[in-house]
Amino acid sequence: MTKILIADDHEIILDGYSSILSNVPDIEVVGKAFNGLEVITVLENITPDIVLLDINMPKMNGIETAKYLREHRPGIRIIIMTMLNSLLYIKELVENAHVDGYLLKNCGKKILLDALSSVMADKPYFDSKVKDIISRGFKQTFESHDQSVLLSEREVEVIRMVALGMTTNKIAQELYISPHTVHTHR
């Protein structure tokens, strides 16, 4: 049974996620919170497998909450569910809070369930719209700094995986190459 804690400052969103997930076998919503401080309070009594976390919340936002969870509850997986599709937010949460997934709230039930399944299998999950934002961000960075930078397809593939928070060893496994080769491409 996968235990889920949902944190969002909108009650209708909390009820919607709970309703969707209540009909899924092997998933149990074990708690709800309206802000990051409530997440911490709820965690005194339960230990979920995954926290679905919004970014814009009062008292303690999702970024601060994700960083807190990584430091104090590292075994809990974190999936961001937000309308904020800015590369800056994505980068902050991937690089500094090491979230396991990032979804936009306009995704469907299938994507949410795919994300939960992937994250429970220790594979990060970023929906296709988020991946596009990350890719465009890298492309713009390279274009703005040096028009002559040419990367191979493999180098771009490795960079995308790094951006998704994957380790060198995980990238090596996914691409069937050695960790040394991954390091060289990076």
XYZ file of C-alpha atoms in Angstrom, residues 13-172:
160
model
C -7.744 20.529 -4.830
C -7.153 18.404 -1.722
C -10.612 16.855 -2.084
C -10.079 16.301 -5.814
C -6.763 14.475 -5.372
C -8.216 12.456 -2.493
C -11.228 11.490 -4.593
C -9.085 10.424 -7.545
C -6.692 8.419 -5.390
C -9.333 6.823 -3.146
C -10.494 4.648 -6.056
C -7.011 3.379 -6.893
C -6.031 -0.009 -5.463
C -2.870 -0.031 -3.337
C -2.992 3.733 -2.685
C -4.130 5.313 0.556
C -4.375 9.028 1.304
C -3.134 9.151 4.899
C -3.161 12.902 5.397
C -3.898 16.359 4.074
C -2.297 19.699 4.830
C -3.003 23.297 3.822
C 0.607 24.494 4.149
C 4.132 23.331 4.890
C 3.835 23.801 8.638
C 0.826 21.481 8.653
C 2.845 18.934 6.660
C 5.451 18.903 9.430
C 2.731 18.530 12.076
C 1.029 15.679 10.196
C 4.388 13.918 9.872
C 4.597 13.658 13.673
C 1.881 10.980 13.532
C 2.281 9.313 10.135
C 5.000 8.455 7.650
C 3.778 8.615 4.067
C 5.682 7.147 1.154
C 5.010 10.208 -1.018
C 4.095 13.837 -0.374
C 2.197 15.567 -3.187
C 3.213 19.170 -2.639
C 2.000 22.476 -4.061
C 4.472 25.373 -4.254
C 2.256 28.372 -3.465
C 1.087 27.850 0.096
C 0.873 30.238 3.050
C 3.042 30.057 6.177
C 5.602 27.676 4.631
C 5.687 27.292 0.865
C 6.362 24.123 -1.085
C 9.995 24.937 -1.792
C 10.790 25.411 1.893
C 8.757 22.315 2.742
C 10.547 20.171 0.144
C 13.936 21.302 1.459
C 12.817 20.555 5.033
C 11.632 17.075 4.022
C 14.906 16.311 2.240
C 16.887 17.303 5.308
C 14.703 15.822 8.053
C 12.721 13.047 6.321
C 14.941 11.909 3.418
C 13.065 8.620 2.916
C 9.881 10.389 1.877
C 9.485 10.899 -1.852
C 8.319 14.317 -3.057
C 6.225 15.115 -6.108
C 5.489 18.755 -6.843
C 1.985 19.460 -8.185
C 1.733 23.093 -9.261
C 0.624 25.569 -11.900
C 4.068 27.208 -11.764
C 5.868 26.189 -14.935
C 8.880 28.461 -14.636
C 12.328 26.990 -15.236
C 13.520 28.838 -12.112
C 11.094 26.945 -9.863
C 11.828 23.636 -11.542
C 15.577 24.178 -11.262
C 15.370 25.224 -7.598
C 13.295 22.206 -6.655
C 15.362 19.699 -8.630
C 18.818 21.013 -7.708
C 18.285 22.178 -4.131
C 15.337 20.171 -2.827
C 16.016 17.054 -4.916
C 12.335 16.412 -5.607
C 11.394 13.101 -7.173
C 8.810 14.488 -9.554
C 7.303 17.671 -10.924
C 3.832 17.810 -12.465
C 1.675 20.637 -13.677
C -1.812 20.667 -12.173
C -3.428 20.519 -15.593
C -2.142 16.955 -16.063
C -4.613 14.098 -16.097
C -5.213 11.195 -13.735
C -3.062 8.844 -15.845
C -0.022 11.117 -15.566
C -0.519 11.459 -11.811
C -0.725 7.683 -11.405
C 2.281 7.176 -13.707
C 4.237 9.642 -11.581
C 3.308 7.881 -8.336
C 4.266 4.500 -9.781
C 7.558 5.782 -11.192
C 8.582 7.550 -7.996
C 7.746 4.485 -5.903
C 10.101 2.545 -8.206
C 12.832 5.120 -7.392
C 12.638 6.693 -10.851
C 12.147 10.458 -11.068
C 9.082 11.600 -12.996
C 8.666 14.870 -14.840
C 5.681 15.266 -17.129
C 6.326 16.056 -20.783
C 5.503 19.756 -20.397
C 8.076 20.089 -17.613
C 10.672 18.220 -19.688
C 10.018 20.661 -22.556
C 10.557 23.625 -20.228
C 13.840 22.112 -19.022
C 15.003 21.417 -22.584
C 14.122 24.912 -23.797
C 15.925 26.373 -20.792
C 19.127 24.503 -21.633
C 18.859 25.412 -25.296
C 18.361 29.108 -24.492
C 21.278 29.057 -22.050
C 23.626 27.599 -24.649
C 22.394 29.936 -27.387
C 22.672 33.029 -25.222
C 26.209 32.280 -24.026
C 27.884 31.025 -27.157
C 26.359 30.511 -30.575
C 29.204 28.182 -31.538
C 28.547 25.557 -28.836
C 27.710 22.281 -30.531
C 26.714 19.311 -28.448
C 26.228 15.766 -29.595
C 22.843 14.118 -29.163
C 24.312 11.978 -26.388
C 25.691 15.039 -24.546
C 22.276 16.718 -24.700
C 20.645 13.494 -23.497
C 23.040 13.312 -20.530
C 22.443 16.989 -19.693
C 18.674 16.460 -19.714
C 19.042 13.547 -17.322
C 21.280 15.604 -15.043
C 18.610 18.320 -15.077
C 16.064 15.741 -13.994
C 18.186 15.029 -10.929
C 19.580 11.692 -12.028
C 22.926 10.557 -10.646
C 25.879 9.602 -12.841
C 25.365 5.924 -12.025
C 21.643 6.080 -12.800
C 22.312 7.816 -16.127
C 24.910 5.162 -16.957
